[in-house]
Coordinates of C-alpha atoms and ligand atoms in Angstrom, one line a residue:
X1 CA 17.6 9.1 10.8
X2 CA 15.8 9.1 7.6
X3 CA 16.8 6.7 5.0
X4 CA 19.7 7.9 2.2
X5 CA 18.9 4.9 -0.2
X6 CA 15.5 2.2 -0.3
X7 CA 16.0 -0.9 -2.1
X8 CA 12.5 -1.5 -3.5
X9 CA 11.8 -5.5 -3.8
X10 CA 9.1 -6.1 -6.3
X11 CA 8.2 -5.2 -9.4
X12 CA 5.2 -3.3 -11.8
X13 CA 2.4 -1.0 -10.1
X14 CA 3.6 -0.9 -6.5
X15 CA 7.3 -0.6 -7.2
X16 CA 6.6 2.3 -9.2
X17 CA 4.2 3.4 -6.6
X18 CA 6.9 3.0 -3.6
X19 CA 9.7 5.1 -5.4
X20 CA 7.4 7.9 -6.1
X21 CA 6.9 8.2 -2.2
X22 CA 10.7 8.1 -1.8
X23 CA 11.4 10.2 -4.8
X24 CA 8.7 13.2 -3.3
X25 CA 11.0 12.5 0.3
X26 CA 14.8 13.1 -1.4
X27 CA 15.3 9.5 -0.7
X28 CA 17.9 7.3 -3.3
X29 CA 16.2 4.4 -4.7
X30 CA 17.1 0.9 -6.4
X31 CA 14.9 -1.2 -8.5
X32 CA 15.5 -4.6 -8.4
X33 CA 14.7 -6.7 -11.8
X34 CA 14.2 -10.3 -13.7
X35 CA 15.3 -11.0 -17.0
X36 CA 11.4 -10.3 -18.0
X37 CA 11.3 -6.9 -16.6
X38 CA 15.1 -5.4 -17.9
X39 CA 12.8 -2.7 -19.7
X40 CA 9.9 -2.0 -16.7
X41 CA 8.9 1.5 -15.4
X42 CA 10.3 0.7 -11.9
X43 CA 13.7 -0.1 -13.5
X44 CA 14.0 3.4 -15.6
X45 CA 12.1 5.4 -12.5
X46 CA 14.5 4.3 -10.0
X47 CA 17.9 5.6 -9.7
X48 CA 19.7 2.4 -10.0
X49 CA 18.5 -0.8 -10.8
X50 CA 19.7 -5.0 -10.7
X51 CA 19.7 -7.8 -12.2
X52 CA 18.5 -10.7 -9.6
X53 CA 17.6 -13.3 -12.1
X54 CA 15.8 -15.5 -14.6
X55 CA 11.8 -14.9 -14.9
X56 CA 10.4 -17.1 -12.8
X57 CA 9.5 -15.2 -9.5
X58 CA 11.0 -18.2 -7.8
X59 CA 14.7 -17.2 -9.0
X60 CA 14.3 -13.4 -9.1
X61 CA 11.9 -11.5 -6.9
X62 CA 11.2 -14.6 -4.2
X63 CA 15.2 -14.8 -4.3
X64 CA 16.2 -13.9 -0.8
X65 CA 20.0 -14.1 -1.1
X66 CA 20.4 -12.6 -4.4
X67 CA 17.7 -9.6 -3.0
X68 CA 20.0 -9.0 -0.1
X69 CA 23.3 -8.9 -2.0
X70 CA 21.9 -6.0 -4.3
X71 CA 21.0 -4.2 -1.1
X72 CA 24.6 -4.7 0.0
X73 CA 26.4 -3.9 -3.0
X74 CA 24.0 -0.8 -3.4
X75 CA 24.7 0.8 -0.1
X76 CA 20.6 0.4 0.3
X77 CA 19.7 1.3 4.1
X78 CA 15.9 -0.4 3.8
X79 CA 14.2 -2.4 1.6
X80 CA 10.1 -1.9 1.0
X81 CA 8.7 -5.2 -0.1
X82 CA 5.7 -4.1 -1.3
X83 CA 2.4 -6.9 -1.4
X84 CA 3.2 -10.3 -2.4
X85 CA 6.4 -11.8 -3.3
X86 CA 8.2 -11.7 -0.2
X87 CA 6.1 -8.8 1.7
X88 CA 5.0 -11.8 4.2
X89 CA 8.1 -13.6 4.8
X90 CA 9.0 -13.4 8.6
X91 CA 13.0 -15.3 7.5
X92 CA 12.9 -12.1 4.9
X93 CA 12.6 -9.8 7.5
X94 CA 14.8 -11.3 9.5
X95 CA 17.6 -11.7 7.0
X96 CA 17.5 -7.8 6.8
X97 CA 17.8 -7.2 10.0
X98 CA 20.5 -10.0 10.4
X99 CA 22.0 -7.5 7.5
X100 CA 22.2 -4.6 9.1
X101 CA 19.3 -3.4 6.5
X102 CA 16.3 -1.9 7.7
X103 CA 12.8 -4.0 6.4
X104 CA 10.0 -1.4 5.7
X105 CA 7.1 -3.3 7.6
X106 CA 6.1 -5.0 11.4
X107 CA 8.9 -7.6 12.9
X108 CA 9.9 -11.0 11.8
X109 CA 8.2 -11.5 14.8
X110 CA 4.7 -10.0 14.5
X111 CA 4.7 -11.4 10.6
X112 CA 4.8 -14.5 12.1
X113 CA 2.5 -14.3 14.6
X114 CA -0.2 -13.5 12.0
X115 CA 0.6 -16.2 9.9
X116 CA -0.4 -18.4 12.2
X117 CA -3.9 -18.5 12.1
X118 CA -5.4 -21.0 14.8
X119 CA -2.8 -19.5 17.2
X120 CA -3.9 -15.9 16.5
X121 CA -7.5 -17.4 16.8
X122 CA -6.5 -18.5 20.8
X123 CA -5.2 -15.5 21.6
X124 CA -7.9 -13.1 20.5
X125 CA -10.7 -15.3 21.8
X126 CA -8.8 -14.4 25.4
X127 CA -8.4 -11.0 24.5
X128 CA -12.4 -11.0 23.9
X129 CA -12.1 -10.0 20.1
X130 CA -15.3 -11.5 17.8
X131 CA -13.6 -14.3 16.2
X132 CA -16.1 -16.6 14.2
X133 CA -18.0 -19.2 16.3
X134 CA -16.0 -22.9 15.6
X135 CA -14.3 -25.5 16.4
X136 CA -11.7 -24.3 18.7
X137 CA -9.5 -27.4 17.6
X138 CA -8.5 -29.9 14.5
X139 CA -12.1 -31.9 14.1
X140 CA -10.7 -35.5 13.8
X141 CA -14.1 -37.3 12.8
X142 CA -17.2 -36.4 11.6
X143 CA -19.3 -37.3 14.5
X144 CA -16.8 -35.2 16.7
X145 CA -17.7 -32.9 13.3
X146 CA -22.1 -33.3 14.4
X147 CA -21.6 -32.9 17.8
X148 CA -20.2 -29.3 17.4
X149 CA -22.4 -28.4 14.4
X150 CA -25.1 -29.4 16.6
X151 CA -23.8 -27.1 19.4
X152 CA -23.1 -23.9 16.5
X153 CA -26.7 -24.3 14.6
X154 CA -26.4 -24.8 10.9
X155 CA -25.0 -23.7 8.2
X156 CA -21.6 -24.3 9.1
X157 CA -18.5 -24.2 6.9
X158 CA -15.8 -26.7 7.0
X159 CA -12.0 -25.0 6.5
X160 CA -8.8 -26.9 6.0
X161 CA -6.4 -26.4 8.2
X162 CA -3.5 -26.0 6.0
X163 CA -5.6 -24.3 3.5
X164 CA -6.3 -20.7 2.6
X165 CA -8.0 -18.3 0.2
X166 CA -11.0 -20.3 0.4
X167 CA -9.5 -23.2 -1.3
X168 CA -10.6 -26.6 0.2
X169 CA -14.1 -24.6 1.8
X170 CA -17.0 -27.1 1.7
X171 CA -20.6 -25.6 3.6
X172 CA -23.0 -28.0 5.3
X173 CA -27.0 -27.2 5.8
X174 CA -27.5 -30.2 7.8
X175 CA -26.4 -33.2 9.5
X176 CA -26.4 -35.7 6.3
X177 CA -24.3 -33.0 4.3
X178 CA -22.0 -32.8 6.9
X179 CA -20.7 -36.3 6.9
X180 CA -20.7 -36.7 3.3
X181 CA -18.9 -32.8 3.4
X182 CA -16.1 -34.1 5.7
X183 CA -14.6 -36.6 4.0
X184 CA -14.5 -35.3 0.7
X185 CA -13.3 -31.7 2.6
X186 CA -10.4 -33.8 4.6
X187 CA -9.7 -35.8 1.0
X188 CA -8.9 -32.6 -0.8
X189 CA -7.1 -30.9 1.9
X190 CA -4.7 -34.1 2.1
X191 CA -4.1 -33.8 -1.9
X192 CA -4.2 -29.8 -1.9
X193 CA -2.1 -28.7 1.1
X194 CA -0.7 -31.9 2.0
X195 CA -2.8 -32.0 5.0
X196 CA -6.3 -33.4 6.1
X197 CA -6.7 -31.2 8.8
X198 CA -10.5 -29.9 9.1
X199 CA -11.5 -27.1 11.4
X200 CA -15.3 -26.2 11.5
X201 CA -16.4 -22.8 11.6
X202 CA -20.6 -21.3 11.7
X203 CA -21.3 -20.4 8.0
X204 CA -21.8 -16.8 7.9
X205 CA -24.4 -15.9 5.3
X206 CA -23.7 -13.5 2.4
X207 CA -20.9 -11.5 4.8
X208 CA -19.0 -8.4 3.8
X209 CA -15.5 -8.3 3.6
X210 CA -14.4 -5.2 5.2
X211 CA -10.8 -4.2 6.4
X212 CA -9.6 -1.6 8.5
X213 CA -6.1 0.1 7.9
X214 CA -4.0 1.0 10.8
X215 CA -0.6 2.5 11.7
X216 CA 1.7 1.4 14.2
X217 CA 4.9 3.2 15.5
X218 CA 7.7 1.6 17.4
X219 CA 6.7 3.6 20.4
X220 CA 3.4 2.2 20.7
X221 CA 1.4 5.0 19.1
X222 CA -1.5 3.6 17.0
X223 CA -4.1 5.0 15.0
X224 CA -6.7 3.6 12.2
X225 CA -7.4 5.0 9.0
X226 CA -11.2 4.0 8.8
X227 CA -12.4 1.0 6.7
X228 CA -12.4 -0.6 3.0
X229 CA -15.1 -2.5 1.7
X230 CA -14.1 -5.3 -0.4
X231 CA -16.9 -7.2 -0.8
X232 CA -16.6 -7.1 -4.9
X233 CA -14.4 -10.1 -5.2
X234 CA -14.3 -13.6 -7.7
X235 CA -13.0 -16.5 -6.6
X236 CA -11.4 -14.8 -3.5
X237 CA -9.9 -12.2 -5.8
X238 CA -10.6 -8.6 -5.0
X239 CA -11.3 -6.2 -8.5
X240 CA -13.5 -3.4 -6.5
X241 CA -13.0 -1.7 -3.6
X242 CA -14.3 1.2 -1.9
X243 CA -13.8 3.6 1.1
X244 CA -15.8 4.2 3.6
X245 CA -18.2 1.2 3.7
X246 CA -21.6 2.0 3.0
X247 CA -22.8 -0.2 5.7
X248 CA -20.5 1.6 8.0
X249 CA -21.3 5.2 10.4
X250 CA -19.4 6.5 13.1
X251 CA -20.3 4.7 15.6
X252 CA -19.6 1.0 14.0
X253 CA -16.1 2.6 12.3
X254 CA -15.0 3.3 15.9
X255 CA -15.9 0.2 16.9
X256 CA -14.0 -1.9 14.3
X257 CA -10.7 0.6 14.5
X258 CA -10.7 0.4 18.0
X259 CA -10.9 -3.5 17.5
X260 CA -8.2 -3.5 15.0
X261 CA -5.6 -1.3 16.7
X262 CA -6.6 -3.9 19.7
X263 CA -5.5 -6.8 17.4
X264 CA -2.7 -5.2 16.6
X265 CA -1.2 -4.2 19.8
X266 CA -1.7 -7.9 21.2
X267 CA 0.8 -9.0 18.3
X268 CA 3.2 -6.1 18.9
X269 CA 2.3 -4.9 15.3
X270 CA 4.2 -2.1 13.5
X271 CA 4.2 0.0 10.6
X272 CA 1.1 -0.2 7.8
X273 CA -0.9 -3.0 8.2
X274 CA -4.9 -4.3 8.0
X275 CA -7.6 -6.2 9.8
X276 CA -9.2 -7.8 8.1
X277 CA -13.2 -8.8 9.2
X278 CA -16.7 -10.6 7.9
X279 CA -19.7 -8.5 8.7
X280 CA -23.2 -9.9 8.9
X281 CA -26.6 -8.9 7.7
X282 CA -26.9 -7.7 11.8
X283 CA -23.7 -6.3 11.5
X284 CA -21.8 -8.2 13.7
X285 CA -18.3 -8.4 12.7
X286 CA -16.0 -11.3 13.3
X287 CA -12.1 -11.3 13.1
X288 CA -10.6 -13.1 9.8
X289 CA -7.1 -12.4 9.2
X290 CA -3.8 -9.7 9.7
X291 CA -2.5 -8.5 6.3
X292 CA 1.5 -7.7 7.3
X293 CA 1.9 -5.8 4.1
X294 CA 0.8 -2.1 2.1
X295 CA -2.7 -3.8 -0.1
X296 CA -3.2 -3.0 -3.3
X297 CA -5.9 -1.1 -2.3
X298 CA -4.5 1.2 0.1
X299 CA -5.0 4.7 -2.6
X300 CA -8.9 4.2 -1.6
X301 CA -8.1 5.0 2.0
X302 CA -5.1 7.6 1.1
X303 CA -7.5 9.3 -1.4
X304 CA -10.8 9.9 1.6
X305 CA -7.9 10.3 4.5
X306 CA -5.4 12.6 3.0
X307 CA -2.5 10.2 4.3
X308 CA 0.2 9.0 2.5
X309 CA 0.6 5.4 3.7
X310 CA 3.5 4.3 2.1
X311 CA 5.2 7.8 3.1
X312 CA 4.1 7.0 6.6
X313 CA 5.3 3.1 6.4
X314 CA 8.9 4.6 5.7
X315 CA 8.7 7.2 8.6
X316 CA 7.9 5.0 10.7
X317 CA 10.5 2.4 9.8
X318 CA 13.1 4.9 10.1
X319 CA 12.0 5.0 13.7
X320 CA 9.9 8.6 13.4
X321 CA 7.0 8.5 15.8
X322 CA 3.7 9.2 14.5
X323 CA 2.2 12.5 14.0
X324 CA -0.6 12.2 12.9
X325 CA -3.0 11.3 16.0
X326 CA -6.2 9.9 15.6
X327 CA -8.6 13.2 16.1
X328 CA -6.8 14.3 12.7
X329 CA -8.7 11.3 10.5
X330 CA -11.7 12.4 9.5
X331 CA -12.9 10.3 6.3
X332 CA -13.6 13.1 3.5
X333 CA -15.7 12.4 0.2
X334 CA -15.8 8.7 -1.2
X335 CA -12.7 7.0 -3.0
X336 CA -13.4 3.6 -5.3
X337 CA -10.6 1.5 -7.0
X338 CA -11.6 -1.0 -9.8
X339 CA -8.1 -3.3 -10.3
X340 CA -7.2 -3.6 -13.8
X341 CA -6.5 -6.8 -14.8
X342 CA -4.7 -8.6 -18.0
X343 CA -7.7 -11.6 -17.5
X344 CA -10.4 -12.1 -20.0
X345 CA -13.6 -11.8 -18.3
X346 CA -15.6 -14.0 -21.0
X347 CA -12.9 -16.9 -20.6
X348 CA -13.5 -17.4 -17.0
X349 CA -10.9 -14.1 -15.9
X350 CA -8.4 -16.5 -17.4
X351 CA -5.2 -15.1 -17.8
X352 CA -4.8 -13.2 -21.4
X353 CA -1.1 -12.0 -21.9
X354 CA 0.3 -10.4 -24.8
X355 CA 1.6 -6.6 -26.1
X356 CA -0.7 -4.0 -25.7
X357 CA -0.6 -2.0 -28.9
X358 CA -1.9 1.3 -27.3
X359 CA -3.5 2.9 -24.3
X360 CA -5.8 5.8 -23.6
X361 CA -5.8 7.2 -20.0
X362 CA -8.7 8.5 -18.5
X363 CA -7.8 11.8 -16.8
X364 CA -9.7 15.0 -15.4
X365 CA -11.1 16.1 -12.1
X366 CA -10.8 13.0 -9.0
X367 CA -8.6 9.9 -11.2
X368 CA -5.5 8.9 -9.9
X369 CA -3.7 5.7 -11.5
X370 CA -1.4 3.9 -10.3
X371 CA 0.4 1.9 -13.0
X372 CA 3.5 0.6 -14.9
X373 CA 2.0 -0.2 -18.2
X374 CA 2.5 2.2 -21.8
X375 CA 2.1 2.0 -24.9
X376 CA 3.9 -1.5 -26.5
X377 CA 4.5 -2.8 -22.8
X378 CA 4.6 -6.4 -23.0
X379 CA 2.6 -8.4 -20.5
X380 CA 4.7 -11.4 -19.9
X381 CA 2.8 -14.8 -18.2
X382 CA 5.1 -14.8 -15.1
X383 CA 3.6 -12.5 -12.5
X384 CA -0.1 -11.3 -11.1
X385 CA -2.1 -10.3 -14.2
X386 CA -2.9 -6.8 -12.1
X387 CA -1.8 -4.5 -14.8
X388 CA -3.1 -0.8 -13.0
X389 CA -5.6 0.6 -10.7
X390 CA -8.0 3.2 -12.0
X391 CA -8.9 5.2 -8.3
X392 CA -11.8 7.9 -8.0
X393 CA -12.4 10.2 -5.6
X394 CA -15.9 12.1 -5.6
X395 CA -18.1 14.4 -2.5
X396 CA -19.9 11.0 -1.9
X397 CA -20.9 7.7 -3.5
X398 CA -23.0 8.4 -6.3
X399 CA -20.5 11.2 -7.3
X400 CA -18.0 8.5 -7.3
X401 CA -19.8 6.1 -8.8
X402 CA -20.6 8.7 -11.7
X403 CA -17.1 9.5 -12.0
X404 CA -15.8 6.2 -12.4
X405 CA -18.6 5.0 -15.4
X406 CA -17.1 8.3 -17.0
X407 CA -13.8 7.3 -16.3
X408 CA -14.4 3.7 -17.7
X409 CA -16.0 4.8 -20.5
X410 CA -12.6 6.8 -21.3
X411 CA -10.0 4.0 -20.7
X412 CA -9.4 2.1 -23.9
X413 CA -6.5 -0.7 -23.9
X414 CA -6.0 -2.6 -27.2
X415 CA -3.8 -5.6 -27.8
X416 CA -4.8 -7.8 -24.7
X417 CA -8.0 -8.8 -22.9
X418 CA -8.1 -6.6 -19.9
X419 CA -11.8 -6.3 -17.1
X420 CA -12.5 -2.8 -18.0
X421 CA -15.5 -3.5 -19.9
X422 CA -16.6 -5.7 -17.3
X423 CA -17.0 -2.9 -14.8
X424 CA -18.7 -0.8 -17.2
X425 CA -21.7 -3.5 -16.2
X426 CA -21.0 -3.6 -12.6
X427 CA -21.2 0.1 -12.3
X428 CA -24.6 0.4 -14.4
X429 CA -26.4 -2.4 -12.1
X430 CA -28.7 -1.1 -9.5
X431 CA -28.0 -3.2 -6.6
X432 CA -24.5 -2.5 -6.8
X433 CA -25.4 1.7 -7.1
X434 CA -27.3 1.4 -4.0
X435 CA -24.7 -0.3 -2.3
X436 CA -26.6 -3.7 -1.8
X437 CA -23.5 -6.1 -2.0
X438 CA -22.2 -8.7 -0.4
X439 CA -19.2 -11.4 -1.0
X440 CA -21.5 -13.7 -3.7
X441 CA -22.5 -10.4 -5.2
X442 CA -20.6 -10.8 -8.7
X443 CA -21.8 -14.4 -8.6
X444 CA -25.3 -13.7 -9.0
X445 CA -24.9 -10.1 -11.0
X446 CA -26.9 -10.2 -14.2
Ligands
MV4_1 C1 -16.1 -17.7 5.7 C2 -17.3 -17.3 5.1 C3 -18.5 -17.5 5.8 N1 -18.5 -18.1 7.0 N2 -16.2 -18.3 7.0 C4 -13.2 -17.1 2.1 C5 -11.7 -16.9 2.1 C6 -11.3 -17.3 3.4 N3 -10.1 -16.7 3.9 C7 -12.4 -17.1 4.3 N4 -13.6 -17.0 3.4 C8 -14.8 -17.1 3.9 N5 -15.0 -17.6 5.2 C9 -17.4 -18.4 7.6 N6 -17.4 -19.0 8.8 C10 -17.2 -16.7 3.8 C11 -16.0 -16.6 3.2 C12 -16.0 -16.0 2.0 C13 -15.3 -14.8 1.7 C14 -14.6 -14.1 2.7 C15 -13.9 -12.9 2.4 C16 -14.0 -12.4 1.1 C17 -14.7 -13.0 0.1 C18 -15.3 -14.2 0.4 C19 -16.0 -14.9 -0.6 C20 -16.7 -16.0 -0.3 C21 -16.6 -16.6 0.9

């Protein structure tokens, strides 16, 4: 049963990147729009497009009810939800479901299940998965806080409960810091999240982010599509990634996949989804988080595997089982993505709206992009300033790495402020060629 019509619920690259996968498969789509976007690429690509309200995410594409009634009115069988908006929302999937309309992603269920972050953190401790030495509790003083640092060794990291993305963090190096760390941690988690909740964790030194992608059927078929590394980050924001890892072989990649497909049969997981993990310097890997959605930077992994992911994710959804088994992913060449963002890299990566007077594609041998923006395209302040992804795919990393400075130097956007130029630099320095990164790398780049 393969889907006649897919409503696609978001907006800009990953709309347009969704109905091209159902376009290549013969399947009907529907855009869904704000007032901001009545003149987007997603609108004129898709074969039918509505109105679900005023700019502000919060009436349009985080608008449940008026989402669902476009499906119904539409005839749409499944709705993809892409990454953010409501990709993440377990009462999202559930009100398709309760709508006879098929969500293109895991369970309410499973989406729930990793949301919740300490519970996860229970539950893979039992099932003997690396989860970062802490706390296994609220800390409700800081002496309770000195005992257990005392028990970890320092550094260790203090994490707000009701926090996330690395807001409300605060590292200790010793006993005095920590006391003075804890209230001022617990004081800013009660103004930020509403909660003082603290949880204590072992700082891990200059980690690296890497995430494994995996693929689930409803029949309990699973296999992993190798790793990203996503190390390249500000402020918790990812701008490079790359695939495979160069800290990762065969042996470790089997390791995490087999780790990852783990995690994700313990929460009944289904359809596209990623583990994500901190590696150290000794390459042990801890646990982090479960990212219930298609990333941004899943064309890295498609470009080195050969797999359509988001062709897969609707497959799968329509209750195919998987064909591809793991023996069949072999990671070929290297693939790196530098996210293309409307932010000015001299004003802090501060937002920089505006109309972009013209644009010059790179193009040639190995470049994909994936993007909604043209010539006069007006970037409006409402949504994520990710205005394209400029993918390469090269025999290996220094082909790649090649590729993209040529590919850089080939790009030219005028009108707005965009982080092109700011990769030019990344890709000329020689810790980041060799592949000596880490999470603080873009920190201390000169
Ligand atoms: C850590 C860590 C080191 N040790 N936890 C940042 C976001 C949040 N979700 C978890 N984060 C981190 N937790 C321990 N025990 C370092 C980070 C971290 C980080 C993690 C992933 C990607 C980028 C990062 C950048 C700085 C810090």
């Amino acid at each position: 049963m393969i889907f006649k019509t897919i409503l696609i619920a978001n907006r800009g690259e990953i709309a347009v990147r969704v109905i091209r996968a159902c376009r290549e498969m013969g399947i009907k789509t529907i855009a869904v729009f704000s007032d901001a976007d009545k003149d987007c690429l997603h609108v004129k690509y898709a074969d039918d497009a509505v109105n679900i309200g005023p700019a502000l995410s919060r009436k349009s594409y985080l608008n449940i009810d008026n989402i669902i009634s476009a499906a119904k009115k539409t005839g749409a069988d499944a709705i993809h939800p892409g990454y953010g908006f409501l990709s993440e929302n377990a009462n999202f999937a559930k009100a398709c479901i309760d709508n006879n309309i098929i969500f293109i992603g895991p369970s309410a269920q499973s989406i729930a299940k990793a949301g919740d972050k300490s519970a996860a953190r229970q539950t893979l401790m039992g099932l003997g998965i690396p989860i970062i030495p802490g706390s296994d509790d609220i800390v409700s003083s800081s002496d309770l806080a000195c005992d257990i640092a005392a028990r970890l060794g320092y550094p260790v990291i203090l994490k707000a409960a009701g926090g996330g993305g690395g807001r409300g963090m605060r590292i200790a190096r010793n006993k005095e810091e920590l006391v003075s760390a804890f209230s001022i941690a617990s004081g800013e988690a009660r103004v930020a999240f509403g909660n003082p909740d603290i949880y204590l964790e072992k700082y891990i030194e200059k980690p690296r982010h890497i995430e494994i992608q995996i693929l689930g059927d409803n029949f309990g078929n699973y296999i992993h599509l190798g790793e990203r590394e996503c190390s390249i980050q500000m402020r918790y924001q990812k701008l490079i990634e790359e695939s495979p890892s160069s800290l990762v072989d065969e042996t470790f990649r089997a390791k995490l996949g087999k780790t990852a497909i783990k995690i994700a049969k313990s929460i009944g997981y289904t359809n596209a989804g990623t583990m994500e993990f901190l590696v150290d310097k000794n390459k042990n890997f801890y646990f982090m988080e479960v990212n219930a959605r298609i990333q941004v930077e899943h064309p890295v992994t498609e470009l080195v595997t050969g797999v359509d992911i988001v062709h897969q994710q609707i497959l799968i959804a329509a209750g195919e089982k998987l064909k591809i088994k793991q023996e069949d992913i072999r990671l070929n060449g290297w693939a790196m993505e530098c996210r293309i963002n409307a932010t000015d890299p001299n004003d802090n990566f501060m937002p920089s709206p505006g109309q972009i007077e013209s644009i010059i594609f790179p193009g040639g041998p190995g470049i994909r992009i994936d993007t909604h923006i043209h010539d006069k395209y007006m970037v409006t302040p409402f949504y994520d300033s990710l205005i394209g992804k400029l993918i390469v795919w090269a025999q290996d990393r220094p082909a790649a790495i090649n590729r993209m400075r040529r590919a850089l130097a080939e790009f030219e956007i005028k009108g707005i402020e965009t982080t092109i130029g700011f990769y030019r630099k990344v890709f000329e320095n020689d810790n980041f060629q060799t592949g000596d990164i880490d999470t603080h790398f873009l920190e201390n780049m000169k």
